[in-house]
Short mmCIF file of N, CA, C and O in Angstrom, two decimals:
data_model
loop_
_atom_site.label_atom_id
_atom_site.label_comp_id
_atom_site.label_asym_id
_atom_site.label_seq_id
_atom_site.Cartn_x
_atom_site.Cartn_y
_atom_site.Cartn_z
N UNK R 1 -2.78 -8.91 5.76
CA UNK R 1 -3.74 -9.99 5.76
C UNK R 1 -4.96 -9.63 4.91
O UNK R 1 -5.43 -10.48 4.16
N UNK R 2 -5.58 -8.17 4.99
CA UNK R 2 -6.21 -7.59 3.78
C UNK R 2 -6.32 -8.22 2.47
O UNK R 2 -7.22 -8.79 1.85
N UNK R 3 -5.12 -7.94 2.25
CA UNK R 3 -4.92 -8.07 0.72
C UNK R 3 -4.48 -9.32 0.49
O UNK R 3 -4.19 -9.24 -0.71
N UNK R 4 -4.22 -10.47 0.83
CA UNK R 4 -4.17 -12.00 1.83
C UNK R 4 -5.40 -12.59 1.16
O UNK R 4 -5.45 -13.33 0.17
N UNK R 5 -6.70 -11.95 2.14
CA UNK R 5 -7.97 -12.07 2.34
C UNK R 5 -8.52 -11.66 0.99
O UNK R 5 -8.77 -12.68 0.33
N UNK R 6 -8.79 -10.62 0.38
CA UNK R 6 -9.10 -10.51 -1.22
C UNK R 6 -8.36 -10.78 -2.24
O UNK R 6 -8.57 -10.30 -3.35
N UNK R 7 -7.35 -11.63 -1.97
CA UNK R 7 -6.34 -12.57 -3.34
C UNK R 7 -5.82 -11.65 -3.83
O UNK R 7 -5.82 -11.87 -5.04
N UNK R 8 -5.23 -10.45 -3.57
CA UNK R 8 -4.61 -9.25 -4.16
C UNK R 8 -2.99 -9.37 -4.14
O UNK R 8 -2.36 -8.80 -5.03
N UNK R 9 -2.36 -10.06 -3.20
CA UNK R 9 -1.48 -10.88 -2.75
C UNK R 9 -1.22 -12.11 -2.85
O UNK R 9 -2.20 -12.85 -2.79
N UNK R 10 -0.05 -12.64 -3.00
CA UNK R 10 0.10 -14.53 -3.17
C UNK R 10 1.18 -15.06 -1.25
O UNK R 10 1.05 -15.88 -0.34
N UNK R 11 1.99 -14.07 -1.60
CA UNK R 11 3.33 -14.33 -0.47
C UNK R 11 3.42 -13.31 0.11
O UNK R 11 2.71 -12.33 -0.10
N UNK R 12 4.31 -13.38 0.93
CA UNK R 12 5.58 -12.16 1.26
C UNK R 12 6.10 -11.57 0.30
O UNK R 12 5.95 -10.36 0.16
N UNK R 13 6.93 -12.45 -0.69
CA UNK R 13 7.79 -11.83 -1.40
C UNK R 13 7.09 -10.73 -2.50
O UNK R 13 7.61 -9.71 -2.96
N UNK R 14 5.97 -11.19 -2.71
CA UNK R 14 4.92 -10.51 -3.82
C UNK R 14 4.66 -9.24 -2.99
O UNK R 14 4.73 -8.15 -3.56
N UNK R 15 4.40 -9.30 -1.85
CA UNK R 15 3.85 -8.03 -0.89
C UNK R 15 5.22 -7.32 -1.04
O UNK R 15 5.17 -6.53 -1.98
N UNK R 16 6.52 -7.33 -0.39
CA UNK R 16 7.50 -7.24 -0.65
C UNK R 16 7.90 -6.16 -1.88
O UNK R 16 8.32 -5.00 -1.88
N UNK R 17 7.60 -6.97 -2.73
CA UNK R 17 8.33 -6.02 -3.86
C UNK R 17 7.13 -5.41 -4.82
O UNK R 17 7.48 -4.51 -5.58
N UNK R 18 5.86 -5.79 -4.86
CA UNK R 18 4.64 -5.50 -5.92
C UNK R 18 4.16 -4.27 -5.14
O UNK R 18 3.91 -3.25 -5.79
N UNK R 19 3.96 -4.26 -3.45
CA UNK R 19 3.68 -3.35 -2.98
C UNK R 19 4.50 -2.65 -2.24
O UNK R 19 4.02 -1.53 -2.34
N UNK R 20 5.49 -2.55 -1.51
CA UNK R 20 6.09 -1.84 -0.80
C UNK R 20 7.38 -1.30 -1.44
O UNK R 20 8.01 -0.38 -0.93
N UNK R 21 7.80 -1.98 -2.70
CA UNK R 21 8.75 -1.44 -3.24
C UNK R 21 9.91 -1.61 -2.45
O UNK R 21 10.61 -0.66 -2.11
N UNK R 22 10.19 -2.99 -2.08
CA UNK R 22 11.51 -3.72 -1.22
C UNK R 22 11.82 -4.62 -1.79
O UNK R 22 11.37 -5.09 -2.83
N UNK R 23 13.06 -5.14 -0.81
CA UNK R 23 13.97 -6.26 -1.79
C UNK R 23 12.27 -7.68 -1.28
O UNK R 23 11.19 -7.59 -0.69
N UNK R 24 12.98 -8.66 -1.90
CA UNK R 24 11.67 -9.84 -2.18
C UNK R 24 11.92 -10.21 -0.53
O UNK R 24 10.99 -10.91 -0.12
N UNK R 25 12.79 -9.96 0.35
CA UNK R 25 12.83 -10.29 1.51
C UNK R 25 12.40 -9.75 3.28
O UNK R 25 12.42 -10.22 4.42
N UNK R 26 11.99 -8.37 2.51
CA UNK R 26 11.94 -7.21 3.12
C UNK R 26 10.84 -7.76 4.15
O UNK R 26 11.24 -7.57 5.30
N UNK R 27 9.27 -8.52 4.09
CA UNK R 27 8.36 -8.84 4.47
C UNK R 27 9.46 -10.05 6.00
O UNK R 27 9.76 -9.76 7.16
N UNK R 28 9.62 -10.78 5.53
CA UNK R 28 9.81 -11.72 5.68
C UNK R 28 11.05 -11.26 7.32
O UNK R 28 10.85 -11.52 8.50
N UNK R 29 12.11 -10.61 6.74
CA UNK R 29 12.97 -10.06 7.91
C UNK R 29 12.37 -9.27 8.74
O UNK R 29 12.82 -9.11 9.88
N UNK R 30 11.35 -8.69 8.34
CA UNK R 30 10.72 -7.71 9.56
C UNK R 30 9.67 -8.27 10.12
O UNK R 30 9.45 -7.82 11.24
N UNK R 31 8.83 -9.23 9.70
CA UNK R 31 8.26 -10.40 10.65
C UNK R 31 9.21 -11.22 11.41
O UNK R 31 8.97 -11.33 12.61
N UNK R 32 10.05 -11.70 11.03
CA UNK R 32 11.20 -12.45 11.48
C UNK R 32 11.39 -11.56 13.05
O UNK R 32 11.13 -12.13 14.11
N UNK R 33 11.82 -10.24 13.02
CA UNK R 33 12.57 -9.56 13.92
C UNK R 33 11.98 -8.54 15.14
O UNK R 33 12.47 -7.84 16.03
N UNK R 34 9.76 -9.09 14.31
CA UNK R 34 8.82 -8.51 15.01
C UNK R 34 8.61 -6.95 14.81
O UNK R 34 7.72 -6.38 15.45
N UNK R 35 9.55 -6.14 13.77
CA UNK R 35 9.73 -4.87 13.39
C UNK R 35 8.16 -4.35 11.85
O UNK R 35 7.64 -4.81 10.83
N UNK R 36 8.10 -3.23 12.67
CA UNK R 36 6.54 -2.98 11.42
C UNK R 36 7.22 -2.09 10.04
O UNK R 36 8.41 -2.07 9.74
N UNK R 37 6.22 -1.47 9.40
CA UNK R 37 6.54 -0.68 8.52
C UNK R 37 7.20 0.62 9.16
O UNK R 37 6.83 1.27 10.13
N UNK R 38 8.75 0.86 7.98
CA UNK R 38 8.77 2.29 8.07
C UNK R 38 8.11 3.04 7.49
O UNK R 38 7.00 2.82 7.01
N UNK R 39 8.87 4.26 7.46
CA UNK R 39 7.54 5.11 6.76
C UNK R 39 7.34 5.20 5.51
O UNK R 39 6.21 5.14 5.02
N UNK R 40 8.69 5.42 4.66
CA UNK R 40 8.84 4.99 3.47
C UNK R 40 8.17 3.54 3.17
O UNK R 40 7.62 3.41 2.08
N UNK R 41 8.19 2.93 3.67
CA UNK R 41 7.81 1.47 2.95
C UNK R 41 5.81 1.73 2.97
O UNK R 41 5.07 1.65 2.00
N UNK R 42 5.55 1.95 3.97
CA UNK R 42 4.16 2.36 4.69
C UNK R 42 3.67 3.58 3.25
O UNK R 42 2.70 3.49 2.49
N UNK R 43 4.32 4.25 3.27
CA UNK R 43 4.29 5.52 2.03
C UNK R 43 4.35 5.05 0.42
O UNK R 43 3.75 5.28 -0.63
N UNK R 44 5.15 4.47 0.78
CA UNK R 44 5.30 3.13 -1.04
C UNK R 44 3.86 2.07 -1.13
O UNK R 44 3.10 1.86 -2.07
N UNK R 45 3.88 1.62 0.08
CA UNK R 45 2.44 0.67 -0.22
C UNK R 45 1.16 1.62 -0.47
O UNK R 45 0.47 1.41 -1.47
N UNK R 46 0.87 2.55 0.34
CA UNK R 46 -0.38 3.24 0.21
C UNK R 46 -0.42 4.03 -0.79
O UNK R 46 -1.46 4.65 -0.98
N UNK R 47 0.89 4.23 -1.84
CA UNK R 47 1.00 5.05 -3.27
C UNK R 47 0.18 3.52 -4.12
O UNK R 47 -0.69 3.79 -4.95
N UNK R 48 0.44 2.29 -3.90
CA UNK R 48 0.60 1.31 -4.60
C UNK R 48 -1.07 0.91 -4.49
O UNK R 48 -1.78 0.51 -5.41
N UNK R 49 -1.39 1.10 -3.30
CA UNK R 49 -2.56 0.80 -2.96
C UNK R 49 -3.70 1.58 -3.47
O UNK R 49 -4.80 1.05 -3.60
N UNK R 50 -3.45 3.11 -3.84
CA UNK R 50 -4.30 3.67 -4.08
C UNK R 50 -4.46 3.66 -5.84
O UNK R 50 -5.53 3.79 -6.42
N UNK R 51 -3.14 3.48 -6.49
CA UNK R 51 -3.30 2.86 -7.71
C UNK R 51 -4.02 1.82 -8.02
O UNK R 51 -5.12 1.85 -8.56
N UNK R 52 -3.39 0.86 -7.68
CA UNK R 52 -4.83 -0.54 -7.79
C UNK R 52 -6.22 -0.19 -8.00
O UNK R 52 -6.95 -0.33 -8.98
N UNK R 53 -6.52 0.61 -6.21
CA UNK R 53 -7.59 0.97 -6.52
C UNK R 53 -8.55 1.58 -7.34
O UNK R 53 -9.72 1.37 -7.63
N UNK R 54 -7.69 2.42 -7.63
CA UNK R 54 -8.41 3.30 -9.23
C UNK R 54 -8.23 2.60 -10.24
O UNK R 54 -9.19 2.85 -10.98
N UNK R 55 -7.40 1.69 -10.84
CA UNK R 55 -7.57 0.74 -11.57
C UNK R 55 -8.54 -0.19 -11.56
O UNK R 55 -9.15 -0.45 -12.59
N UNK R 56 -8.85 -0.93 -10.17
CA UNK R 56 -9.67 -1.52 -9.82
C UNK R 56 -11.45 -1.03 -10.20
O UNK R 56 -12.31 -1.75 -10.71
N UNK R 57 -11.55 0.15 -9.83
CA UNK R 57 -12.75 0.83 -9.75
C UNK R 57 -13.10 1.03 -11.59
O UNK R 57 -14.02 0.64 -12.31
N UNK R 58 -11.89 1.82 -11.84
CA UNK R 58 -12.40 2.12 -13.62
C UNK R 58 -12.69 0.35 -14.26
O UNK R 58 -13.67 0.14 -14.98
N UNK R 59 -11.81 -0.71 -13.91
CA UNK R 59 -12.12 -2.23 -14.44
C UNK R 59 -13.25 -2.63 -14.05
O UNK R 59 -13.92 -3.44 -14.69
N UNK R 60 -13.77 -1.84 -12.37
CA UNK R 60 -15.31 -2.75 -12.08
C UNK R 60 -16.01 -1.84 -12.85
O UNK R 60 -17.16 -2.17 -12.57
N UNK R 61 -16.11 -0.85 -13.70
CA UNK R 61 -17.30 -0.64 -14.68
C UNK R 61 -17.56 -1.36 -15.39
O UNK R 61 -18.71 -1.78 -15.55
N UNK R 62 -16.35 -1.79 -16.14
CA UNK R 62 -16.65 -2.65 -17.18
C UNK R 62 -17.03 -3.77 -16.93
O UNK R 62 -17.53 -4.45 -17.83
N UNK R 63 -16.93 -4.20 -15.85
CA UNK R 63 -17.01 -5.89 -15.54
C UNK R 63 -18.39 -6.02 -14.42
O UNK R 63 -18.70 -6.93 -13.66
N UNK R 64 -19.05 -4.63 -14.74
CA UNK R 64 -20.77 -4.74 -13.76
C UNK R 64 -20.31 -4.85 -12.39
O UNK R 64 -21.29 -5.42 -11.90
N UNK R 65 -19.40 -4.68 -11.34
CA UNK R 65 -19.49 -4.62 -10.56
C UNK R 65 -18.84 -5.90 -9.30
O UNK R 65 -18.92 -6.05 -8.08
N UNK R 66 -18.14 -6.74 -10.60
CA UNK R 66 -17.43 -7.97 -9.76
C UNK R 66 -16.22 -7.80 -9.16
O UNK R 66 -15.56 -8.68 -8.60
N UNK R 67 -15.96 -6.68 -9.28
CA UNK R 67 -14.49 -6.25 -8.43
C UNK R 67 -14.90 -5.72 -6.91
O UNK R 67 -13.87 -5.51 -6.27
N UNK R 68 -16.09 -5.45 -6.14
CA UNK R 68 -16.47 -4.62 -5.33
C UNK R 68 -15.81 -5.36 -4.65
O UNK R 68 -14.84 -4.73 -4.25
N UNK R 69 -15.80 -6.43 -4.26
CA UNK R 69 -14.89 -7.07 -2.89
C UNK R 69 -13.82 -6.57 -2.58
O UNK R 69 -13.51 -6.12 -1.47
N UNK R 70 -12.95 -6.63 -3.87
CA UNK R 70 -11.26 -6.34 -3.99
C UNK R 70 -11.15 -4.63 -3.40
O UNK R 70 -10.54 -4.14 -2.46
N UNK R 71 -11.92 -4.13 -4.31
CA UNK R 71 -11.97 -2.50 -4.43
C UNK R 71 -11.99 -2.37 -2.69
O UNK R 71 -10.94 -2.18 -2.07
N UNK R 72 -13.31 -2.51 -2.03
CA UNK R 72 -13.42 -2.95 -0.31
C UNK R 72 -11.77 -3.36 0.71
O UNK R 72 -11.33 -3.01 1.81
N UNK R 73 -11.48 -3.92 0.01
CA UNK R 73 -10.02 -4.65 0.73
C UNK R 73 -9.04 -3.35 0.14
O UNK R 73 -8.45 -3.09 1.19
N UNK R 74 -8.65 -2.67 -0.58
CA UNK R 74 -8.10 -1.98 -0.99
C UNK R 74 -8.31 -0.78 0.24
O UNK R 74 -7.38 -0.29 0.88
N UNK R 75 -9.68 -0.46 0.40
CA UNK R 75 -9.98 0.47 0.73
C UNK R 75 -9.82 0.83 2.65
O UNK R 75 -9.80 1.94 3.18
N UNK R 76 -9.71 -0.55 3.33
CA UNK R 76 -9.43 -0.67 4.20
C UNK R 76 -7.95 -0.73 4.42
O UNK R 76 -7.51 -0.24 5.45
N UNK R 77 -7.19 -1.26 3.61
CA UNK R 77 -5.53 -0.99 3.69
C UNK R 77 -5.33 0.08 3.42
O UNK R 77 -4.21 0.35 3.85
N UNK R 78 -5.84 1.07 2.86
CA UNK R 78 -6.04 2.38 2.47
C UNK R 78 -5.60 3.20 4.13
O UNK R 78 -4.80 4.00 4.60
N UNK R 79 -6.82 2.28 4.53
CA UNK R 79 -7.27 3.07 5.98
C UNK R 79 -6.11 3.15 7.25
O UNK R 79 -5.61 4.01 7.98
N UNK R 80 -6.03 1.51 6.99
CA UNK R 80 -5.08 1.21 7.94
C UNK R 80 -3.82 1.52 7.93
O UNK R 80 -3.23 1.62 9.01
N UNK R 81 -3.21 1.72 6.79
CA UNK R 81 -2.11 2.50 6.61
C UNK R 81 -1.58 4.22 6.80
O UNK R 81 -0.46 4.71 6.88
N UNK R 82 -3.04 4.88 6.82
CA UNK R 82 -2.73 5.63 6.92
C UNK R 82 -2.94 6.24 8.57
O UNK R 82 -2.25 7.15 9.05
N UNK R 83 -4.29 5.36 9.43
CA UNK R 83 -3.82 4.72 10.63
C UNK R 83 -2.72 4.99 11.12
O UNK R 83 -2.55 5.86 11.97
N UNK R 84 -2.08 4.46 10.77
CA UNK R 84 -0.19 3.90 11.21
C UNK R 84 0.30 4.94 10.86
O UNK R 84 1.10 5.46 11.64
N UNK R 85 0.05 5.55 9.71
CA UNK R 85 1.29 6.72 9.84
C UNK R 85 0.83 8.02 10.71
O UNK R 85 1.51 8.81 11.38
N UNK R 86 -0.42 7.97 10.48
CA UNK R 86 -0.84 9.30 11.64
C UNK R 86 -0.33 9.06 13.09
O UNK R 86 0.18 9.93 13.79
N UNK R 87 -0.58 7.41 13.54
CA UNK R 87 -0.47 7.03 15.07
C UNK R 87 0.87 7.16 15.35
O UNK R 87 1.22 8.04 16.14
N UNK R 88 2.09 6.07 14.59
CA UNK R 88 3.13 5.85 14.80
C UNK R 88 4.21 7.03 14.00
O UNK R 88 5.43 7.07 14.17
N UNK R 89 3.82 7.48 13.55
CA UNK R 89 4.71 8.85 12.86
C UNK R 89 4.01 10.05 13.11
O UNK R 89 4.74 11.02 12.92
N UNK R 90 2.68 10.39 13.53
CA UNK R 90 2.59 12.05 13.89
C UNK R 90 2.76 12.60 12.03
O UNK R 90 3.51 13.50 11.64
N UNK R 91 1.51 11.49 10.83
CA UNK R 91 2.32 11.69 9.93
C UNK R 91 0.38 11.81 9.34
O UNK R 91 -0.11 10.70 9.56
N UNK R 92 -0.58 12.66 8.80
CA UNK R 92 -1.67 12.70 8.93
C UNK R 92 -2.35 13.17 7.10
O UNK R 92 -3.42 13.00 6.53
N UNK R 93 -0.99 13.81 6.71
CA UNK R 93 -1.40 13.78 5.19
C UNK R 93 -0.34 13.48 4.11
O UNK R 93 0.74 13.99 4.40
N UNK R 94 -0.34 12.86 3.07
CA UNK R 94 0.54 11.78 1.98
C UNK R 94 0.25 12.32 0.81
O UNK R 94 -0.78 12.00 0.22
N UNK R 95 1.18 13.27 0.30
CA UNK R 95 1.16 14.09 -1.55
C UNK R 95 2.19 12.91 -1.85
O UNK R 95 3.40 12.75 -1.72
N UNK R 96 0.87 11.99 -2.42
CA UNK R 96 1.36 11.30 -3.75
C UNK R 96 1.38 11.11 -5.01
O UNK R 96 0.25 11.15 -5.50
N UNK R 97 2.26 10.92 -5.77
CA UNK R 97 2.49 11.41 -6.96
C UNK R 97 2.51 12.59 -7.47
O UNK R 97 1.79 12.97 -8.40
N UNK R 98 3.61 13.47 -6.67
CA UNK R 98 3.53 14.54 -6.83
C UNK R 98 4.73 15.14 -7.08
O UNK R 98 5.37 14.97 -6.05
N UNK R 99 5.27 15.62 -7.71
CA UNK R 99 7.03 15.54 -7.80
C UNK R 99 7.23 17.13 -7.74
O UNK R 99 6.63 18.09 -8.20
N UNK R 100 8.16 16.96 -7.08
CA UNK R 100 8.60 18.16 -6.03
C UNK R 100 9.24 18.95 -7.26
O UNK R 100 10.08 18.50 -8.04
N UNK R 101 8.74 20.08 -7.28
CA UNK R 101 9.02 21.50 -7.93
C UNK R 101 10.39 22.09 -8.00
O UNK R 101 11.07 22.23 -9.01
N UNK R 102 10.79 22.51 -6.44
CA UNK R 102 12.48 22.52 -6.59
C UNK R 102 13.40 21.70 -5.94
O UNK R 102 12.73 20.83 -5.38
N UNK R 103 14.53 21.52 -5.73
CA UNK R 103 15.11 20.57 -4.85
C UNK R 103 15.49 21.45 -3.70
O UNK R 103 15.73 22.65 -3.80
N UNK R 104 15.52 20.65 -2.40
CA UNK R 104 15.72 21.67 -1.22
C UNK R 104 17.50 21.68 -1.04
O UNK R 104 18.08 20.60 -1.13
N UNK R 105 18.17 22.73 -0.83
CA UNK R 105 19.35 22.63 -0.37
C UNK R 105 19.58 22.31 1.18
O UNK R 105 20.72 22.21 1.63
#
């Protein structure tokens, strides 16, 4: 609803696949079935989320400061996501974009 609320989002299906990196339906069946984020999906949005944001932030230089709303809404899905993974996964720190060195056997 965040990202709803600062026009960062249009639908489901946009949330779906722009942020969570799911099929365009993914939103939609797990409201349907009352089921929340897994962790992966929860882990895909807050990679997605924190991109924006730094995009967001380097664009509000240039633009004096008219992005602060968006940047704000970013920053609270930020929060809340990671919220959820500490509460509901016992899950408290997220190396993103970070590509793993060796493969584990």
């Amino acid at each position: 609803m965040t990202l709803v609320e600062h026009d960062l989002v249009q639908n489901g299906e946009e949330f779906s696949t722009d942020w969570c990196n799911k099929s365009k339906s993914w939103f939609s069946e797990r409201k349907h079935s009352g089921r929340d984020f897994s962790v992966t999906a929860a882990i895909d949005c807050l990679s997605r989320v924190q991109l924006r944001a730094v995009t967001l932030q380097l664009s509000n230089r240039r633009m004096g400061g008219l992005l602060e709303a968006e940047i704000r809404g970013l920053n609270e899905v930020n929060a809340a996501l990671r919220t959820f993974l500490s509460e509901q996964h016992r899950i408290t720190e997220v190396a993103l974009d970070e590509k793993p060195h060796h493969k584990l056997l």
